[in-house]
PDB file of C-alpha atoms in Angstrom:
ATOM      1  CA  UNK E   1      96.814 135.332  78.314  1.00  0.00           C
ATOM      2  CA  UNK E   2      96.222 133.373  74.787  1.00  0.00           C
ATOM      3  CA  UNK E   3      98.144 135.873  72.756  1.00  0.00           C
ATOM      4  CA  UNK E   4     100.636 136.040  75.480  1.00  0.00           C
ATOM      5  CA  UNK E   5     101.299 132.645  75.196  1.00  0.00           C
ATOM      6  CA  UNK E   6     101.109 132.527  71.631  1.00  0.00           C
ATOM      7  CA  UNK E   7     103.783 135.086  71.362  1.00  0.00           C
ATOM      8  CA  UNK E   8     106.024 133.779  73.853  1.00  0.00           C
ATOM      9  CA  UNK E   9     105.962 130.204  72.229  1.00  0.00           C
ATOM     10  CA  UNK E  10     106.442 132.229  68.411  1.00  0.00           C
ATOM     11  CA  UNK E  11     109.581 133.703  69.690  1.00  0.00           C
ATOM     12  CA  UNK E  12     110.870 130.461  71.789  1.00  0.00           C
ATOM     13  CA  UNK E  13     110.099 127.942  68.392  1.00  0.00           C
ATOM     14  CA  UNK E  14     112.050 131.054  65.954  1.00  0.00           C
ATOM     15  CA  UNK E  15     115.189 131.016  67.431  1.00  0.00           C
ATOM     16  CA  UNK E  16     117.437 128.768  69.838  1.00  0.00           C
ATOM     17  CA  UNK E  17     119.016 129.448  72.457  1.00  0.00           C
ATOM     18  CA  UNK E  18     122.638 130.990  72.885  1.00  0.00           C
ATOM     19  CA  UNK E  19     124.630 128.984  75.479  1.00  0.00           C
ATOM     20  CA  UNK E  20     127.169 130.859  75.250  1.00  0.00           C
ATOM     21  CA  UNK E  21     125.747 134.449  76.849  1.00  0.00           C
ATOM     22  CA  UNK E  22     125.857 135.026  80.028  1.00  0.00           C
ATOM     23  CA  UNK E  23     122.058 134.348  80.483  1.00  0.00           C
ATOM     24  CA  UNK E  24     123.396 130.400  79.007  1.00  0.00           C
ATOM     25  CA  UNK E  25     125.933 130.148  80.903  1.00  0.00           C
ATOM     26  CA  UNK E  26     123.773 130.659  84.212  1.00  0.00           C
ATOM     27  CA  UNK E  27     121.365 128.172  82.775  1.00  0.00           C
ATOM     28  CA  UNK E  28     123.187 125.731  82.067  1.00  0.00           C
ATOM     29  CA  UNK E  29     124.476 126.220  86.223  1.00  0.00           C
ATOM     30  CA  UNK E  30     121.449 126.139  87.383  1.00  0.00           C
ATOM     31  CA  UNK E  31     120.488 122.829  85.188  1.00  0.00           C
ATOM     32  CA  UNK E  32     124.141 120.866  86.782  1.00  0.00           C
ATOM     33  CA  UNK E  33     122.731 122.424  90.174  1.00  0.00           C
ATOM     34  CA  UNK E  34     119.137 120.927  89.968  1.00  0.00           C
ATOM     35  CA  UNK E  35     120.816 117.521  89.364  1.00  0.00           C
ATOM     36  CA  UNK E  36     122.273 118.123  92.650  1.00  0.00           C
ATOM     37  CA  UNK E  37     121.436 114.670  94.520  1.00  0.00           C
ATOM     38  CA  UNK E  38     120.492 117.200  97.796  1.00  0.00           C
ATOM     39  CA  UNK E  39     117.200 117.899  96.279  1.00  0.00           C
ATOM     40  CA  UNK E  40     116.340 114.537  96.192  1.00  0.00           C
ATOM     41  CA  UNK E  41     118.312 112.275  98.549  1.00  0.00           C
ATOM     42  CA  UNK E  42     118.074 114.647 101.832  1.00  0.00           C
ATOM     43  CA  UNK E  43     115.481 116.333 100.790  1.00  0.00           C
ATOM     44  CA  UNK E  44     113.199 113.911  99.172  1.00  0.00           C
ATOM     45  CA  UNK E  45     112.292 116.362  96.587  1.00  0.00           C
ATOM     46  CA  UNK E  46     110.590 113.873  93.517  1.00  0.00           C
ATOM     47  CA  UNK E  47     113.484 113.079  90.987  1.00  0.00           C
ATOM     48  CA  UNK E  48     111.080 113.032  88.099  1.00  0.00           C
ATOM     49  CA  UNK E  49     110.447 115.686  85.441  1.00  0.00           C
ATOM     50  CA  UNK E  50     108.013 117.037  87.674  1.00  0.00           C
ATOM     51  CA  UNK E  51     110.640 117.241  90.723  1.00  0.00           C
ATOM     52  CA  UNK E  52     113.202 118.413  88.259  1.00  0.00           C
ATOM     53  CA  UNK E  53     111.256 121.455  86.948  1.00  0.00           C
ATOM     54  CA  UNK E  54     110.035 122.957  90.168  1.00  0.00           C
ATOM     55  CA  UNK E  55     113.310 123.335  91.156  1.00  0.00           C
ATOM     56  CA  UNK E  56     114.601 124.773  88.095  1.00  0.00           C
ATOM     57  CA  UNK E  57     112.034 127.296  88.798  1.00  0.00           C
ATOM     58  CA  UNK E  58     113.418 127.838  91.845  1.00  0.00           C
ATOM     59  CA  UNK E  59     117.109 128.459  90.839  1.00  0.00           C
ATOM     60  CA  UNK E  60     115.198 131.127  88.518  1.00  0.00           C
ATOM     61  CA  UNK E  61     112.902 132.654  91.070  1.00  0.00           C
ATOM     62  CA  UNK E  62     116.291 133.212  93.102  1.00  0.00           C
ATOM     63  CA  UNK E  63     117.273 135.510  90.115  1.00  0.00           C
ATOM     64  CA  UNK E  64     113.517 137.305  89.841  1.00  0.00           C
ATOM     65  CA  UNK E  65     113.938 137.780  93.375  1.00  0.00           C
ATOM     66  CA  UNK E  66     117.314 139.546  93.802  1.00  0.00           C
ATOM     67  CA  UNK E  67     116.487 141.516  89.951  1.00  0.00           C
ATOM     68  CA  UNK E  68     112.906 142.619  90.794  1.00  0.00           C
ATOM     69  CA  UNK E  69     113.728 146.202  91.557  1.00  0.00           C
ATOM     70  CA  UNK E  70     116.945 146.357  89.089  1.00  0.00           C
ATOM     71  CA  UNK E  71     117.241 148.220  85.442  1.00  0.00           C
ATOM     72  CA  UNK E  72     116.166 146.798  81.652  1.00  0.00           C
ATOM     73  CA  UNK E  73     120.337 145.298  81.546  1.00  0.00           C
ATOM     74  CA  UNK E  74     118.879 142.667  84.522  1.00  0.00           C
ATOM     75  CA  UNK E  75     115.247 142.517  83.558  1.00  0.00           C
ATOM     76  CA  UNK E  76     115.772 141.235  79.445  1.00  0.00           C
ATOM     77  CA  UNK E  77     118.446 138.889  81.857  1.00  0.00           C
ATOM     78  CA  UNK E  78     115.818 136.716  83.441  1.00  0.00           C
ATOM     79  CA  UNK E  79     113.621 137.211  80.592  1.00  0.00           C
ATOM     80  CA  UNK E  80     116.111 135.569  78.196  1.00  0.00           C
ATOM     81  CA  UNK E  81     116.873 132.605  81.536  1.00  0.00           C
ATOM     82  CA  UNK E  82     113.153 132.079  81.028  1.00  0.00           C
ATOM     83  CA  UNK E  83     112.937 131.685  77.159  1.00  0.00           C
ATOM     84  CA  UNK E  84     116.017 129.308  77.726  1.00  0.00           C
ATOM     85  CA  UNK E  85     114.139 127.408  80.366  1.00  0.00           C
ATOM     86  CA  UNK E  86     110.740 127.775  77.923  1.00  0.00           C
ATOM     87  CA  UNK E  87     112.967 125.820  74.758  1.00  0.00           C
ATOM     88  CA  UNK E  88     114.400 123.378  77.444  1.00  0.00           C
ATOM     89  CA  UNK E  89     111.555 122.424  78.162  1.00  0.00           C
ATOM     90  CA  UNK E  90     109.919 122.647  74.874  1.00  0.00           C
ATOM     91  CA  UNK E  91     112.487 120.054  73.393  1.00  0.00           C
ATOM     92  CA  UNK E  92     112.160 117.920  76.572  1.00  0.00           C
ATOM     93  CA  UNK E  93     108.528 117.165  75.672  1.00  0.00           C
ATOM     94  CA  UNK E  94     109.065 117.284  72.196  1.00  0.00           C
ATOM     95  CA  UNK E  95     111.482 114.483  72.596  1.00  0.00           C
ATOM     96  CA  UNK E  96     108.733 112.411  75.299  1.00  0.00           C
ATOM     97  CA  UNK E  97     106.933 112.707  72.047  1.00  0.00           C
ATOM     98  CA  UNK E  98     104.297 114.877  73.129  1.00  0.00           C
ATOM     99  CA  UNK E  99     102.403 115.070  70.024  1.00  0.00           C
ATOM    100  CA  UNK E 100     101.289 118.588  68.379  1.00  0.00           C
ATOM    101  CA  UNK E 101      97.771 118.159  69.417  1.00  0.00           C
ATOM    102  CA  UNK E 102      98.152 118.045  72.595  1.00  0.00           C
ATOM    103  CA  UNK E 103     101.661 120.025  72.701  1.00  0.00           C
ATOM    104  CA  UNK E 104     100.102 123.882  72.727  1.00  0.00           C
ATOM    105  CA  UNK E 105      98.168 122.522  76.331  1.00  0.00           C
ATOM    106  CA  UNK E 106     101.071 121.620  77.963  1.00  0.00           C
ATOM    107  CA  UNK E 107     103.274 124.604  77.416  1.00  0.00           C
ATOM    108  CA  UNK E 108     100.281 126.894  78.354  1.00  0.00           C
ATOM    109  CA  UNK E 109      99.986 124.356  81.617  1.00  0.00           C
ATOM    110  CA  UNK E 110     104.223 125.326  82.065  1.00  0.00           C
ATOM    111  CA  UNK E 111     103.721 128.695  81.253  1.00  0.00           C
ATOM    112  CA  UNK E 112     100.455 129.373  84.028  1.00  0.00           C
ATOM    113  CA  UNK E 113     102.695 126.676  86.837  1.00  0.00           C
ATOM    114  CA  UNK E 114     106.015 128.917  85.846  1.00  0.00           C
ATOM    115  CA  UNK E 115     104.323 132.322  86.842  1.00  0.00           C
ATOM    116  CA  UNK E 116     101.614 131.087  89.203  1.00  0.00           C
ATOM    117  CA  UNK E 117     104.642 129.249  91.404  1.00  0.00           C
ATOM    118  CA  UNK E 118     107.225 132.819  91.265  1.00  0.00           C
ATOM    119  CA  UNK E 119     103.780 134.888  91.464  1.00  0.00           C
ATOM    120  CA  UNK E 120     103.391 132.996  95.065  1.00  0.00           C
ATOM    121  CA  UNK E 121     107.096 132.788  96.156  1.00  0.00           C
ATOM    122  CA  UNK E 122     107.261 135.982  95.062  1.00  0.00           C
ATOM    123  CA  UNK E 123     104.272 136.718  97.574  1.00  0.00           C
ATOM    124  CA  UNK E 124     105.444 134.956 100.403  1.00  0.00           C
ATOM    125  CA  UNK E 125     109.370 135.434 100.236  1.00  0.00           C
ATOM    126  CA  UNK E 126     109.639 137.331 103.479  1.00  0.00           C
ATOM    127  CA  UNK E 127     107.645 134.731 105.097  1.00  0.00           C
ATOM    128  CA  UNK E 128     109.080 131.249 106.064  1.00  0.00           C
ATOM    129  CA  UNK E 129     105.656 129.333 106.543  1.00  0.00           C
ATOM    130  CA  UNK E 130     103.779 130.438 104.225  1.00  0.00           C
ATOM    131  CA  UNK E 131     106.742 130.235 101.541  1.00  0.00           C
ATOM    132  CA  UNK E 132     106.615 126.136 102.853  1.00  0.00           C
ATOM    133  CA  UNK E 133     103.767 125.146 102.486  1.00  0.00           C
ATOM    134  CA  UNK E 134     103.866 126.909  98.738  1.00  0.00           C
ATOM    135  CA  UNK E 135     106.833 124.407  98.475  1.00  0.00           C
ATOM    136  CA  UNK E 136     104.507 121.344  99.576  1.00  0.00           C
ATOM    137  CA  UNK E 137     101.661 122.183  97.442  1.00  0.00           C
ATOM    138  CA  UNK E 138     103.701 122.863  94.294  1.00  0.00           C
ATOM    139  CA  UNK E 139     106.715 119.443  95.105  1.00  0.00           C
ATOM    140  CA  UNK E 140     105.505 117.603  97.522  1.00  0.00           C
ATOM    141  CA  UNK E 141     101.441 117.300  96.312  1.00  0.00           C
ATOM    142  CA  UNK E 142     100.411 118.999  99.374  1.00  0.00           C
ATOM    143  CA  UNK E 143     102.379 116.188 101.781  1.00  0.00           C
ATOM    144  CA  UNK E 144     102.629 117.858 104.857  1.00  0.00           C
ATOM    145  CA  UNK E 145     104.843 115.428 106.350  1.00  0.00           C
ATOM    146  CA  UNK E 146     107.942 117.456 104.333  1.00  0.00           C
ATOM    147  CA  UNK E 147     107.503 120.009 106.018  1.00  0.00           C
ATOM    148  CA  UNK E 148     111.308 119.953 107.344  1.00  0.00           C
ATOM    149  CA  UNK E 149     112.353 119.405 104.252  1.00  0.00           C
ATOM    150  CA  UNK E 150     110.449 122.572 102.287  1.00  0.00           C
ATOM    151  CA  UNK E 151     111.952 124.224 105.609  1.00  0.00           C
ATOM    152  CA  UNK E 152     115.747 123.211 104.366  1.00  0.00           C
ATOM    153  CA  UNK E 153     114.718 124.447 101.179  1.00  0.00           C
ATOM    154  CA  UNK E 154     113.431 127.637 101.215  1.00  0.00           C
ATOM    155  CA  UNK E 155     116.395 128.326 103.592  1.00  0.00           C
ATOM    156  CA  UNK E 156     118.692 127.419 100.115  1.00  0.00           C
ATOM    157  CA  UNK E 157     116.713 129.759  98.273  1.00  0.00           C
ATOM    158  CA  UNK E 158     117.254 132.997 100.919  1.00  0.00           C
ATOM    159  CA  UNK E 159     120.832 131.618 101.371  1.00  0.00           C
ATOM    160  CA  UNK E 160     121.104 131.763  97.059  1.00  0.00           C
ATOM    161  CA  UNK E 161     118.907 135.513  97.072  1.00  0.00           C
ATOM    162  CA  UNK E 162     121.659 136.836 100.081  1.00  0.00           C
ATOM    163  CA  UNK E 163     124.433 134.879  97.930  1.00  0.00           C
ATOM    164  CA  UNK E 164     124.089 137.112  94.818  1.00  0.00           C
ATOM    165  CA  UNK E 165     121.793 140.238  95.674  1.00  0.00           C
ATOM    166  CA  UNK E 166     123.860 143.518  94.949  1.00  0.00           C
ATOM    167  CA  UNK E 167     125.945 141.638  92.471  1.00  0.00           C
ATOM    168  CA  UNK E 168     126.450 142.855  88.981  1.00  0.00           C
ATOM    169  CA  UNK E 169     125.391 140.213  86.374  1.00  0.00           C
ATOM    170  CA  UNK E 170     129.549 140.038  85.897  1.00  0.00           C
ATOM    171  CA  UNK E 171     129.471 139.208  89.736  1.00  0.00           C
ATOM    172  CA  UNK E 172     127.424 136.515  89.434  1.00  0.00           C
ATOM    173  CA  UNK E 173     128.940 134.540  86.988  1.00  0.00           C
ATOM    174  CA  UNK E 174     132.048 134.961  88.305  1.00  0.00           C
ATOM    175  CA  UNK E 175     130.611 133.869  91.845  1.00  0.00           C
ATOM    176  CA  UNK E 176     128.785 131.066  89.979  1.00  0.00           C
ATOM    177  CA  UNK E 177     131.803 129.895  88.505  1.00  0.00           C
ATOM    178  CA  UNK E 178     133.104 127.849  91.562  1.00  0.00           C
ATOM    179  CA  UNK E 179     129.314 126.614  92.440  1.00  0.00           C
ATOM    180  CA  UNK E 180     125.760 127.604  92.553  1.00  0.00           C
TER     181      UNK E 180
END
C-alpha cells in the first residue's frame, strides 16, 4: 500500500493539472457543484474542508460508478479525474501550511479515505439504507438525526448516475455544461 501511495504522490508532483482537458473541465464543474448551498443549507453538510471533501468524493464516485464496466478510455478518464482531485488536495494542504513532516501522513489519510468511501459507496449503491448509513458515518460523523438528509443525498447521487449512465464522455461534457 505504501508503495502505491508513493507512486501516486510522485506522479502528482511531477505534473500539474490540465484544466482544459475533458477531465479537467469536468473537475471544474464538480467543484462548482460542490459549492452549491443545497448541500450545506438544505442537507446540513458541514460547510468545512471535510464537508466539501466528502461532497467532491461523491461527485467523483458518480463517474467511477457509471464507468465501472467500461473500457480503458473511461477508466483512464476517471483516473485522471482522481489525479486532479489529489493535486487539488495537496495544494490545499500546502496553502494551509501543512509541514513536510506531516504532509505524507495527511495524504495517506486522504487516499485511504477516498478509496474507503468509494468502495463502500459502490458496495451499497443499490441499497439505500446502507448507503445512507455510510453517508451518515462519513459526512455527519455518525449523527443518526441526519437520516432524512442522508437519504436526500443518496437520491442526488442516484439521479446523477442515471443522468450520465450510458453516455459517452463527449455527451457527459455537453450535458454537464448547463449544470452538473
